[in-house]
Short mmCIF file of C-alpha atoms in Angstrom, two decimals:
data_model
loop_
_atom_site.label_atom_id
_atom_site.label_comp_id
_atom_site.label_asym_id
_atom_site.label_seq_id
_atom_site.Cartn_x
_atom_site.Cartn_y
_atom_site.Cartn_z
CA MET A 1 -12.09 -19.23 -55.90
CA LYS A 2 -9.23 -16.71 -56.01
CA THR A 3 -9.90 -16.19 -59.70
CA ILE A 4 -13.57 -15.48 -59.13
CA ARG A 5 -12.69 -13.11 -56.29
CA LEU A 6 -10.20 -11.25 -58.47
CA MET A 7 -12.73 -10.81 -61.25
CA ALA A 8 -15.68 -9.91 -59.01
CA VAL A 9 -13.99 -7.68 -56.41
CA GLY A 10 -11.52 -6.16 -58.87
CA GLY A 11 -14.28 -5.46 -61.36
CA THR A 12 -16.51 -3.87 -58.74
CA ILE A 13 -13.77 -1.62 -57.34
CA ALA A 14 -12.75 -0.53 -60.84
CA TYR A 15 -16.37 0.15 -61.75
CA ARG A 16 -16.81 2.39 -58.72
CA ALA A 17 -13.57 4.20 -59.48
CA LEU A 18 -13.91 4.65 -63.22
CA PHE A 19 -17.62 5.11 -63.77
CA ASN A 20 -18.11 8.85 -64.15
CA TRP A 21 -21.80 9.39 -63.53
CA THR A 22 -21.87 9.15 -59.80
CA THR A 23 -25.23 10.66 -58.94
CA PRO A 24 -28.43 8.61 -59.14
CA GLY A 25 -30.12 11.36 -61.16
CA MET A 26 -27.42 11.23 -63.80
CA PHE A 27 -27.54 7.43 -63.87
CA VAL A 28 -31.31 7.37 -64.36
CA GLY A 29 -31.28 10.17 -66.93
CA THR A 30 -28.43 8.90 -69.03
CA LEU A 31 -28.76 5.16 -68.78
CA LEU A 32 -32.50 4.64 -68.27
CA VAL A 33 -34.43 7.61 -69.71
CA GLY A 34 -32.24 8.14 -72.80
CA PRO A 35 -32.41 4.50 -73.97
CA LEU A 36 -36.17 4.42 -73.32
CA PHE A 37 -36.63 7.34 -75.71
CA GLN A 38 -34.40 5.55 -78.21
CA LEU A 39 -36.82 2.62 -78.08
CA LEU A 40 -39.84 4.92 -78.42
CA PHE A 41 -38.25 6.76 -81.34
CA PHE A 42 -37.74 3.61 -83.38
CA ALA A 43 -41.01 2.01 -82.28
CA TYR A 44 -43.00 5.03 -83.50
CA LEU A 45 -40.91 5.26 -86.67
CA GLY A 46 -41.53 1.56 -87.30
CA ARG A 47 -45.24 2.00 -86.67
CA GLN A 48 -45.43 4.89 -89.11
CA LEU A 49 -43.47 3.12 -91.85
CA GLN A 50 -45.10 -0.25 -91.10
CA VAL A 51 -41.82 -2.05 -91.57
CA ALA A 52 -42.48 -4.48 -88.74
CA ASP A 53 -44.74 -4.88 -85.73
CA ASP A 54 -44.29 -3.38 -82.26
CA ARG A 55 -42.75 -6.55 -80.86
CA PHE A 56 -39.93 -6.36 -83.40
CA TYR A 57 -38.99 -2.82 -82.37
CA ILE A 58 -39.66 -2.98 -78.64
CA VAL A 59 -37.83 -6.25 -77.96
CA GLY A 60 -35.00 -5.54 -80.42
CA ASN A 61 -34.33 -2.05 -79.15
CA ALA A 62 -34.60 -3.13 -75.50
CA VAL A 63 -31.77 -5.61 -76.11
CA LEU A 64 -29.82 -2.96 -78.03
CA THR A 65 -30.06 -0.40 -75.23
CA ALA A 66 -27.62 -2.51 -73.23
CA SER A 67 -24.98 -1.50 -75.76
CA LEU A 68 -24.78 2.05 -74.44
CA ALA A 69 -23.50 1.02 -71.01
CA CYS A 70 -21.58 -2.00 -72.25
CA VAL A 71 -19.69 -0.48 -75.18
CA PHE A 72 -18.82 2.76 -73.40
CA GLY A 73 -18.24 0.90 -70.13
CA GLY A 74 -15.91 -1.64 -71.73
CA THR A 75 -14.03 1.20 -73.41
CA MET A 76 -13.92 3.16 -70.17
CA ALA A 77 -12.46 0.14 -68.36
CA VAL A 78 -9.22 0.64 -70.28
CA ALA A 79 -9.34 4.22 -71.56
CA ASN A 80 -10.14 5.84 -68.21
CA GLU A 81 -7.29 3.99 -66.49
CA ARG A 82 -5.04 5.64 -69.02
CA ARG A 83 -6.75 9.02 -68.66
CA TYR A 84 -6.42 9.01 -64.88
CA GLY A 85 -2.83 7.81 -65.05
CA THR A 86 -3.46 4.50 -63.28
CA LEU A 87 -2.99 2.13 -66.20
CA GLY A 88 0.67 1.61 -65.36
CA HIS A 89 -0.26 0.44 -61.84
CA VAL A 90 -2.77 -2.04 -63.23
CA LEU A 91 -0.21 -3.43 -65.65
CA LEU A 92 2.29 -3.84 -62.81
CA SER A 93 -0.09 -6.21 -61.02
CA PRO A 94 1.30 -9.74 -60.56
CA ARG A 95 -2.12 -11.24 -61.35
CA SER A 96 -3.37 -12.34 -64.74
CA ARG A 97 -4.08 -9.38 -66.99
CA THR A 98 -6.75 -11.40 -68.79
CA LEU A 99 -8.72 -11.99 -65.59
CA ILE A 100 -8.32 -8.39 -64.45
CA PHE A 101 -9.76 -6.97 -67.66
CA TRP A 102 -12.46 -9.62 -68.08
CA GLY A 103 -13.51 -8.80 -64.52
CA ARG A 104 -13.83 -5.16 -65.55
CA VAL A 105 -16.48 -6.10 -68.08
CA LEU A 106 -18.81 -7.84 -65.62
CA PRO A 107 -20.25 -4.78 -63.79
CA TYR A 108 -20.87 -3.02 -67.11
CA ALA A 109 -22.59 -6.11 -68.49
CA GLY A 110 -24.75 -6.13 -65.34
CA ASN A 111 -25.46 -2.46 -65.94
CA GLY A 112 -26.45 -3.22 -69.51
CA LEU A 113 -28.75 -6.01 -68.39
CA LEU A 114 -30.46 -3.68 -65.91
CA ILE A 115 -30.97 -1.06 -68.63
CA ALA A 116 -32.37 -3.63 -71.06
CA VAL A 117 -34.79 -5.02 -68.47
CA VAL A 118 -36.04 -1.57 -67.41
CA THR A 119 -36.34 -0.39 -71.02
CA LEU A 120 -38.26 -3.49 -72.05
CA THR A 121 -40.58 -3.29 -69.05
CA VAL A 122 -41.39 0.41 -69.41
CA GLY A 123 -41.47 0.28 -73.22
CA ALA A 124 -43.86 -2.68 -73.21
CA LEU A 125 -46.13 -0.97 -70.65
CA LEU A 126 -46.18 2.33 -72.55
CA LEU A 127 -46.78 0.81 -75.96
CA GLY A 128 -49.07 -2.00 -74.84
CA LEU A 129 -46.95 -5.00 -75.77
CA ARG A 130 -48.01 -8.22 -74.05
CA ILE A 131 -45.24 -10.66 -73.26
CA PRO A 132 -46.12 -14.13 -71.93
CA LEU A 133 -44.82 -14.73 -68.40
CA SER A 134 -43.24 -17.97 -69.54
CA ALA A 135 -41.03 -15.94 -71.89
CA LEU A 136 -39.39 -13.88 -69.12
CA PRO A 137 -36.56 -16.28 -68.12
CA GLY A 138 -35.60 -16.73 -71.76
CA LEU A 139 -35.72 -12.98 -72.39
CA LEU A 140 -33.51 -12.40 -69.37
CA LEU A 141 -31.04 -14.97 -70.69
CA ALA A 142 -30.98 -13.38 -74.16
CA MET A 143 -30.45 -9.90 -72.72
CA ALA A 144 -27.69 -11.18 -70.42
CA ALA A 145 -25.92 -12.85 -73.36
CA GLY A 146 -26.23 -9.65 -75.42
CA SER A 147 -24.92 -7.49 -72.58
CA LEU A 148 -21.94 -9.74 -71.95
CA ALA A 149 -21.02 -9.93 -75.65
CA CYS A 150 -21.38 -6.15 -75.89
CA GLY A 151 -19.16 -5.65 -72.85
CA PHE A 152 -16.37 -7.72 -74.45
CA PHE A 153 -16.91 -5.79 -77.69
CA GLY A 154 -16.43 -2.57 -75.67
CA LEU A 155 -13.29 -4.00 -74.06
CA THR A 156 -11.91 -4.72 -77.54
CA LEU A 157 -12.55 -1.10 -78.50
CA GLY A 158 -11.01 0.00 -75.21
CA ALA A 159 -7.88 -1.99 -76.08
CA LEU A 160 -7.60 0.11 -79.22
CA GLY A 161 -7.36 3.06 -76.85
CA LEU A 162 -3.83 1.91 -76.01
CA ARG A 163 -2.86 2.50 -79.60
CA PHE A 164 -5.10 5.32 -80.83
CA ARG A 165 -5.33 8.76 -79.31
CA ASP A 166 -9.09 9.26 -79.29
CA VAL A 167 -10.85 5.99 -78.61
CA TRP A 168 -14.17 7.75 -77.93
CA VAL A 169 -14.56 8.45 -81.64
CA ILE A 170 -14.39 4.70 -82.24
CA SER A 171 -16.90 3.97 -79.46
CA ASN A 172 -19.39 6.58 -80.64
CA VAL A 173 -19.20 5.36 -84.22
CA ALA A 174 -19.48 1.74 -83.05
CA VAL A 175 -22.65 2.47 -81.07
CA ALA A 176 -24.17 4.21 -84.10
CA LEU A 177 -23.21 1.29 -86.34
CA LEU A 178 -24.87 -1.18 -83.97
CA LEU A 179 -28.16 0.66 -84.62
CA LEU A 180 -27.78 0.01 -88.32
CA LEU A 181 -26.05 -3.35 -88.63
CA THR A 182 -27.61 -5.51 -85.93
CA GLY A 183 -30.96 -5.73 -87.70
CA VAL A 184 -32.67 -4.31 -84.64
CA ASN A 185 -34.32 -1.52 -86.61
CA VAL A 186 -34.20 -2.68 -90.21
CA PRO A 187 -35.13 -6.33 -90.85
CA ALA A 188 -32.25 -8.31 -92.39
CA ASP A 189 -34.07 -8.68 -95.72
CA GLY A 190 -34.13 -4.87 -96.04
CA LEU A 191 -30.36 -4.52 -95.68
CA PRO A 192 -27.63 -5.27 -98.25
CA GLY A 193 -25.98 -8.68 -97.90
CA TRP A 194 -22.64 -7.31 -96.73
CA MET A 195 -24.29 -5.38 -93.91
CA VAL A 196 -26.09 -8.53 -92.78
CA THR A 197 -22.79 -10.44 -92.87
CA VAL A 198 -21.02 -7.79 -90.79
CA GLY A 199 -23.97 -7.77 -88.40
CA GLN A 200 -23.58 -11.51 -87.82
CA TRP A 201 -20.21 -10.78 -86.21
CA LEU A 202 -21.45 -7.96 -84.02
CA PRO A 203 -22.93 -8.32 -80.54
CA ILE A 204 -26.70 -7.86 -80.08
CA THR A 205 -27.68 -9.24 -83.52
CA HIS A 206 -28.27 -12.80 -82.33
CA ALA A 207 -29.39 -11.80 -78.83
CA ALA A 208 -32.13 -9.62 -80.35
CA SER A 209 -33.16 -12.49 -82.60
CA ALA A 210 -33.31 -14.89 -79.64
CA ALA A 211 -35.23 -12.38 -77.53
CA ARG A 212 -37.80 -11.92 -80.29
CA SER A 213 -38.26 -15.70 -80.45
CA PHE A 214 -38.84 -15.86 -76.68
CA ALA A 215 -41.22 -12.86 -76.75
CA ALA A 216 -43.20 -14.54 -79.51
CA GLY A 217 -43.80 -17.46 -77.15
CA GLU A 218 -41.46 -19.82 -78.97
CA GLY A 219 -39.58 -22.19 -76.71
CA PHE A 220 -35.94 -22.44 -75.74
CA ALA A 221 -35.22 -24.86 -78.55
CA SER A 222 -36.17 -22.26 -81.12
CA ALA A 223 -33.99 -19.52 -79.60
CA ALA A 224 -31.03 -21.71 -78.59
CA PRO A 225 -29.07 -21.46 -81.88
CA ALA A 226 -29.21 -17.65 -81.84
CA LEU A 227 -28.23 -17.62 -78.16
CA GLY A 228 -25.30 -19.90 -78.90
CA ARG A 229 -24.16 -17.63 -81.73
CA GLU A 230 -24.36 -14.57 -79.47
CA LEU A 231 -22.21 -16.28 -76.85
CA LEU A 232 -19.74 -17.30 -79.57
CA VAL A 233 -19.51 -13.68 -80.78
CA GLY A 234 -18.93 -12.61 -77.16
CA ALA A 235 -16.19 -15.21 -76.75
CA VAL A 236 -14.49 -14.05 -79.96
CA TYR A 237 -14.43 -10.45 -78.70
CA ALA A 238 -13.23 -11.57 -75.25
CA ALA A 239 -10.30 -13.32 -76.92
CA ALA A 240 -9.68 -10.42 -79.32
CA ALA A 241 -9.60 -7.95 -76.42
CA VAL A 242 -6.99 -9.99 -74.55
CA ILE A 243 -4.81 -10.39 -77.64
CA LEU A 244 -5.01 -6.69 -78.53
CA LEU A 245 -4.32 -5.64 -74.94
CA LYS A 246 -1.26 -7.89 -74.90
CA ILE A 247 0.04 -6.59 -78.24
CA PHE A 248 -0.54 -2.92 -77.43
CA GLU A 249 0.82 -3.27 -73.90
CA THR A 250 4.03 -4.81 -75.22
CA GLU A 251 4.31 -2.11 -77.86
CA SER A 252 3.59 0.66 -75.32
CA ARG A 253 6.30 -0.68 -72.99
CA ARG A 254 8.77 -0.93 -75.86
CA ARG A 255 8.08 2.61 -77.02
CA ALA A 256 7.56 4.00 -73.50
CA SER A 257 4.25 5.44 -74.68
CA LEU A 258 1.85 3.91 -72.17
CA ASP A 259 0.65 7.22 -70.73
CA THR A 260 1.31 9.49 -73.67
CA TYR A 261 -1.29 10.81 -76.05
CA MET B 1 -21.58 47.33 -83.93
CA SER B 2 -19.03 46.18 -81.37
CA THR B 3 -21.54 43.57 -80.14
CA LEU B 4 -22.02 42.28 -83.66
CA ARG B 5 -18.27 42.14 -84.12
CA LEU B 6 -17.91 40.26 -80.85
CA LEU B 7 -20.49 37.72 -81.98
CA LEU B 8 -18.95 37.28 -85.43
CA VAL B 9 -15.35 37.02 -84.26
CA GLY B 10 -16.35 34.76 -81.38
CA THR B 11 -18.35 32.48 -83.65
CA LEU B 12 -15.48 32.27 -86.12
CA LEU B 13 -13.00 31.53 -83.34
CA HIS B 14 -15.09 28.76 -81.83
CA ALA B 15 -16.08 27.29 -85.21
CA LYS B 16 -12.37 27.08 -86.06
CA GLN B 17 -11.59 25.55 -82.69
CA ILE B 18 -14.33 22.92 -83.04
CA SER B 19 -13.32 22.12 -86.60
CA ARG B 20 -9.78 21.38 -85.39
CA SER B 21 -11.06 18.68 -83.06
CA PRO B 22 -10.84 15.26 -84.71
CA PHE B 23 -13.51 14.01 -82.29
CA GLU B 24 -16.03 16.73 -83.14
CA VAL B 25 -15.43 16.45 -86.87
CA ALA B 26 -15.55 12.65 -86.92
CA ILE B 27 -18.76 12.58 -84.91
CA ALA B 28 -20.36 15.35 -86.97
CA LEU B 29 -19.51 13.57 -90.21
CA VAL B 30 -19.81 9.85 -89.50
CA VAL B 31 -22.73 9.48 -87.08
CA PRO B 32 -25.26 11.47 -89.20
CA VAL B 33 -24.23 9.43 -92.24
CA VAL B 34 -24.94 6.23 -90.32
CA GLN B 35 -28.29 7.70 -89.21
CA ALA B 36 -29.06 8.70 -92.80
CA THR B 37 -28.22 5.21 -94.05
CA LEU B 38 -30.50 3.73 -91.40
CA ALA B 39 -33.28 6.14 -92.40
CA VAL B 40 -32.85 5.32 -96.09
CA TYR B 41 -33.11 1.55 -95.52
CA LEU B 42 -36.03 2.00 -93.13
CA PHE B 43 -37.95 4.18 -95.59
CA ARG B 44 -37.13 1.76 -98.42
CA SER B 45 -38.31 -1.21 -96.37
CA GLY B 46 -41.52 0.67 -95.65
CA GLY B 47 -42.10 1.24 -99.37
CA GLU B 48 -41.54 5.01 -99.02
CA GLN B 49 -38.87 5.40 -101.71
CA HIS B 50 -40.37 8.73 -102.77
CA ARG B 51 -39.54 10.17 -99.33
CA LEU B 52 -35.82 9.34 -99.31
CA LEU B 53 -34.77 12.99 -99.67
CA GLU B 54 -37.02 13.83 -96.74
CA ALA B 55 -35.34 11.04 -94.76
CA ALA B 56 -31.86 12.35 -95.60
CA VAL B 57 -32.84 15.90 -94.59
CA GLY B 58 -34.42 14.60 -91.36
CA ALA B 59 -31.25 12.69 -90.50
CA GLY B 60 -29.23 15.84 -91.21
CA VAL B 61 -31.37 17.93 -88.84
CA MET B 62 -30.92 15.22 -86.22
CA GLY B 63 -27.18 15.72 -86.67
CA VAL B 64 -27.52 19.49 -86.25
CA TRP B 65 -29.42 19.00 -83.00
CA SER B 66 -26.84 16.50 -81.70
CA SER B 67 -24.07 18.94 -82.52
CA VAL B 68 -25.79 21.81 -80.69
CA LEU B 69 -26.78 19.64 -77.75
CA PHE B 70 -23.40 18.03 -77.15
CA GLY B 71 -21.58 21.17 -78.26
CA SER B 72 -23.41 23.38 -75.78
CA GLY B 73 -22.90 20.91 -72.96
CA GLY B 74 -19.35 20.19 -73.99
CA ALA B 75 -18.47 23.82 -74.62
CA ILE B 76 -19.01 24.83 -71.00
CA GLN B 77 -17.44 21.63 -69.72
CA ASN B 78 -14.47 22.07 -72.05
CA GLN B 79 -13.94 25.64 -70.88
CA ARG B 80 -14.12 24.32 -67.32
CA TRP B 81 -11.56 21.58 -68.04
CA GLN B 82 -9.29 24.03 -69.81
CA GLY B 83 -9.56 26.43 -66.90
CA THR B 84 -10.88 29.19 -69.16
CA LEU B 85 -14.48 29.36 -67.89
CA GLU B 86 -13.57 31.91 -65.21
CA MET B 87 -11.81 34.09 -67.79
CA ILE B 88 -14.86 33.98 -70.05
CA MET B 89 -17.09 34.95 -67.16
CA MET B 90 -14.72 37.77 -66.18
CA ALA B 91 -14.73 39.29 -69.67
CA PRO B 92 -16.03 42.88 -69.66
CA ARG B 93 -19.08 41.82 -71.69
CA ARG B 94 -22.22 40.05 -70.56
CA PRO B 95 -21.53 36.32 -70.14
CA ALA B 96 -24.30 35.39 -72.55
CA LEU B 97 -22.65 37.44 -75.30
CA VAL B 98 -19.43 35.50 -74.81
CA ILE B 99 -21.13 32.09 -74.63
CA LEU B 100 -23.57 32.65 -77.53
CA PRO B 101 -20.82 32.42 -80.21
CA ILE B 102 -19.89 29.00 -78.81
CA THR B 103 -23.43 27.67 -79.20
CA ILE B 104 -23.89 29.22 -82.65
CA ALA B 105 -20.56 27.69 -83.68
CA THR B 106 -21.86 24.27 -82.62
CA GLY B 107 -24.88 24.85 -84.88
CA ILE B 108 -22.58 25.78 -87.75
CA THR B 109 -20.54 22.63 -87.13
CA GLY B 110 -23.85 20.79 -87.28
CA THR B 111 -24.35 21.94 -90.86
CA TYR B 112 -21.56 19.48 -91.70
CA ALA B 113 -24.11 16.83 -90.74
CA LEU B 114 -26.81 18.25 -92.99
CA LEU B 115 -24.44 18.60 -95.94
CA ALA B 116 -22.91 15.17 -95.30
CA THR B 117 -26.27 13.38 -95.27
CA LEU B 118 -27.37 15.10 -98.48
CA ALA B 119 -24.06 14.36 -100.24
CA TRP B 120 -24.13 10.77 -98.96
CA GLY B 121 -27.69 10.26 -100.18
CA ARG B 122 -26.90 11.73 -103.60
CA LEU B 123 -23.63 9.87 -104.17
CA LEU B 124 -24.45 6.48 -102.68
CA TYR B 125 -28.19 6.08 -103.08
CA GLY B 126 -28.75 8.34 -106.08
CA ILE B 127 -31.28 10.45 -104.22
CA ARG B 128 -32.10 13.39 -106.49
CA LEU B 129 -31.83 16.71 -104.68
CA ASP B 130 -35.14 17.96 -106.06
CA PHE B 131 -36.17 20.43 -103.41
CA ALA B 132 -39.67 21.84 -103.81
CA HIS B 133 -38.39 25.28 -102.71
CA PRO B 134 -34.58 25.39 -103.07
CA VAL B 135 -34.15 29.02 -102.00
CA ALA B 136 -36.49 28.56 -99.06
CA PHE B 137 -34.50 25.43 -98.13
CA VAL B 138 -31.28 27.43 -97.84
CA VAL B 139 -33.00 30.15 -95.81
CA ALA B 140 -34.68 27.55 -93.60
CA ALA B 141 -31.35 25.78 -93.05
CA VAL B 142 -29.65 29.03 -91.99
CA VAL B 143 -32.54 29.97 -89.68
CA CYS B 144 -32.60 26.45 -88.25
CA VAL B 145 -28.86 26.49 -87.51
CA VAL B 146 -28.86 29.97 -85.98
CA GLY B 147 -32.11 29.24 -84.12
CA LEU B 148 -30.72 26.06 -82.63
CA GLY B 149 -27.59 27.99 -81.66
CA MET B 150 -29.82 30.43 -79.72
CA PHE B 151 -31.63 27.51 -78.09
CA GLY B 152 -28.19 26.15 -77.26
CA LEU B 153 -27.52 29.29 -75.19
CA LEU B 154 -30.47 28.43 -72.97
CA LEU B 155 -29.12 24.90 -72.60
CA ALA B 156 -25.61 26.19 -71.93
CA ALA B 157 -26.96 28.49 -69.20
CA THR B 158 -28.35 25.50 -67.33
CA PHE B 159 -25.27 23.41 -68.09
CA VAL B 160 -23.02 25.92 -66.26
CA LEU B 161 -24.49 24.70 -63.00
CA MET B 162 -24.09 20.99 -63.68
CA ARG B 163 -21.01 18.91 -63.11
CA ASN B 164 -21.94 16.31 -65.71
CA ALA B 165 -23.70 18.42 -68.30
CA ASN B 166 -22.73 15.94 -71.00
CA ALA B 167 -24.78 13.29 -69.18
CA LEU B 168 -27.87 15.50 -69.38
CA ALA B 169 -27.11 16.02 -73.04
CA ASN B 170 -27.19 12.25 -73.56
CA THR B 171 -30.69 12.19 -72.11
CA LEU B 172 -32.05 14.95 -74.36
CA GLU B 173 -30.93 13.66 -77.75
CA TYR B 174 -33.64 11.13 -78.60
CA PRO B 175 -36.59 12.93 -76.92
CA VAL B 176 -36.05 16.01 -79.06
CA TRP B 177 -35.52 13.92 -82.22
CA LEU B 178 -38.80 12.17 -81.45
CA VAL B 179 -40.99 15.05 -80.31
CA SER B 180 -39.76 17.49 -82.98
CA GLY B 181 -40.85 15.20 -85.78
CA MET B 182 -37.44 15.06 -87.43
CA LEU B 183 -38.12 11.58 -88.84
CA VAL B 184 -41.30 10.48 -87.08
CA PRO B 185 -44.34 12.62 -87.94
CA ILE B 186 -45.79 14.30 -84.85
CA THR B 187 -49.23 13.03 -85.86
CA VAL B 188 -48.35 9.45 -84.86
CA LEU B 189 -47.18 10.50 -81.38
CA PRO B 190 -49.42 10.66 -78.28
CA ALA B 191 -51.49 13.85 -77.98
CA TRP B 192 -49.56 15.10 -74.93
CA THR B 193 -46.45 15.57 -77.04
CA VAL B 194 -48.13 18.19 -79.27
CA PRO B 195 -47.81 21.17 -76.87
CA VAL B 196 -44.24 20.13 -76.02
CA ALA B 197 -43.39 20.00 -79.71
CA ALA B 198 -45.03 23.36 -80.35
CA ILE B 199 -42.67 25.25 -78.03
CA LEU B 200 -39.46 23.70 -79.36
CA PRO B 201 -37.61 25.60 -82.11
CA THR B 202 -36.36 22.24 -83.36
CA THR B 203 -39.93 21.29 -84.34
CA TRP B 204 -40.41 24.34 -86.52
CA GLY B 205 -36.89 24.24 -87.95
CA ALA B 206 -37.30 20.58 -88.94
CA ARG B 207 -40.78 21.32 -90.31
CA ALA B 208 -39.53 24.27 -92.37
CA LEU B 209 -36.81 22.12 -93.91
CA ARG B 210 -39.25 19.29 -94.59
CA GLU B 211 -41.72 21.66 -96.25
CA ALA B 212 -38.95 23.23 -98.33
CA THR B 213 -37.98 19.70 -99.37
CA SER B 214 -41.33 18.16 -100.18
CA GLY B 215 -43.62 21.18 -100.55
CA GLY B 216 -45.72 23.17 -98.14
CA PRO B 217 -45.90 26.59 -96.49
CA VAL B 218 -42.25 27.08 -95.48
CA TRP B 219 -42.27 30.68 -94.27
CA PRO B 220 -44.68 30.38 -91.31
CA SER B 221 -42.50 27.56 -89.95
CA VAL B 222 -39.36 29.60 -90.54
CA ALA B 223 -40.92 32.57 -88.73
CA LEU B 224 -42.02 30.41 -85.79
CA CYS B 225 -38.58 28.80 -85.53
CA LEU B 226 -36.95 32.22 -85.48
CA GLY B 227 -39.49 33.66 -83.04
CA ILE B 228 -39.16 30.83 -80.52
CA SER B 229 -35.38 30.90 -80.88
CA LEU B 230 -35.34 34.62 -80.08
CA ILE B 231 -37.41 33.94 -76.97
CA CYS B 232 -34.89 31.22 -76.03
CA LEU B 233 -32.11 33.74 -76.60
CA LEU B 234 -33.79 36.27 -74.32
CA VAL B 235 -34.48 33.70 -71.60
CA GLY B 236 -30.94 32.35 -72.07
CA PHE B 237 -29.53 35.86 -71.48
CA LEU B 238 -31.52 36.24 -68.27
CA VAL B 239 -30.79 32.74 -67.00
CA MET B 240 -27.10 32.99 -67.87
CA GLY B 241 -26.78 36.22 -65.87
CA ARG B 242 -28.52 34.72 -62.82
CA VAL B 243 -26.63 31.44 -63.05
CA GLU B 244 -23.31 33.23 -63.39
CA ARG B 245 -23.96 35.39 -60.32
CA ARG B 246 -25.10 32.34 -58.37
CA ALA B 247 -22.02 30.35 -59.37
CA ARG B 248 -19.75 33.27 -58.45
CA ALA B 249 -21.48 33.78 -55.09
CA ALA B 250 -21.19 30.10 -54.24
CA ALA B 251 -17.65 29.96 -55.66
CA THR B 252 -18.60 26.90 -57.69
CA LEU B 253 -17.95 28.12 -61.22
CA ALA B 254 -14.98 25.84 -61.73
CA LEU B 255 -16.27 23.11 -59.46
CA ALA B 256 -19.97 22.90 -60.25
#
């Protein structure tokens, strides 16, 4: 119970402290309107080029939109502590560092899920995509798995912020690469083999695939393998983030460079 | 003459400053290349191999817009963070004349994106740089960059008032890419987007570059891009003056 409390309460307090866009207008504009236009951009481009149908683009991009909040949020969870000079206090805590930082990811993953749900709903209404009601629980599950995996991916990038001066370059490039490598916009058979392979180890790839299966009316059994792979990718990044944070924390203490840039 | 000198020296100063920022340079170089790669594979998958140069140019223009958009938002915010916004506003020249070089410099930085996507397409995908009107392409690129810089002034004027201007910039990236027809032809968009597209300099700049690439009447688009950009410049001047006085009166220049 204490562990859950640490993750939930700690994560919520940190989210409120570190999340920059405090006004509702900014939240809606940045995290809801922007991603919706991203979906529309690729849906219209896909329609024009006739690469795939609307479902492919709308569902895939809706899942991908979670990455904006999750990758930047996960990065922010570490990088902003450093920027505001509070990282040292966090690292002095007697509680488990792993739980503290995993807890940080949860609000951003929730944020990502909210963005994905809103984007899918509005995108489907605007572009006339019909999704069977029976598919909604599965879609929610796929988007939640994608958001969580993306949050841990962001936390891994944030851990790099303890070592590299400008972690935002890495985050921005990572978000752009997710557009290309996750197969959300270009079907896997249109990408080179190595890009597909890299994409298999990135968040969103399998969640988008599972979501498309659900949206097509296929059952849980059909989407379960992709869902499992997405959760595995998330678990790998969760572990990688903890290991990197441990390594870089130790190194920062040794070199007394925790708060230096 | 002194105004021209101010603009030239200011643009050079800010272009140098931006080009010293690893973040700005990395974003200007890497992200457009990723976008161009995405565009190339999308166009290939759609059986549009003959339009790959168009795709690379479109991705480059997207990069120019991103640079201007985030540059204009970031320029004001950066000055604010550095504590130099008040000094800029206190300069014995009109504020717009001091801010305009910043926004033009962001457009010039954006040309990295255009050059990078073309070089990337040529080297990696063997896209032949067979422009239908090579001279017109260069002219259109210059007009597009300067025009977007002028549009950036209008954006910057509104950004002075906002605490999180960069957040607004995030919101405007994809809509302008979409509505301006940088990769998606305007003809496939809903009818209501047509008048919106018609008043954006980005639409005509992107169209001029596309026509110079694949053939078509380049000069009317160039003229329209320049004309609308000049209107933006004029409006930007007026808005910047009003916004500056308002921010001074409310004592919120550094806090807005």
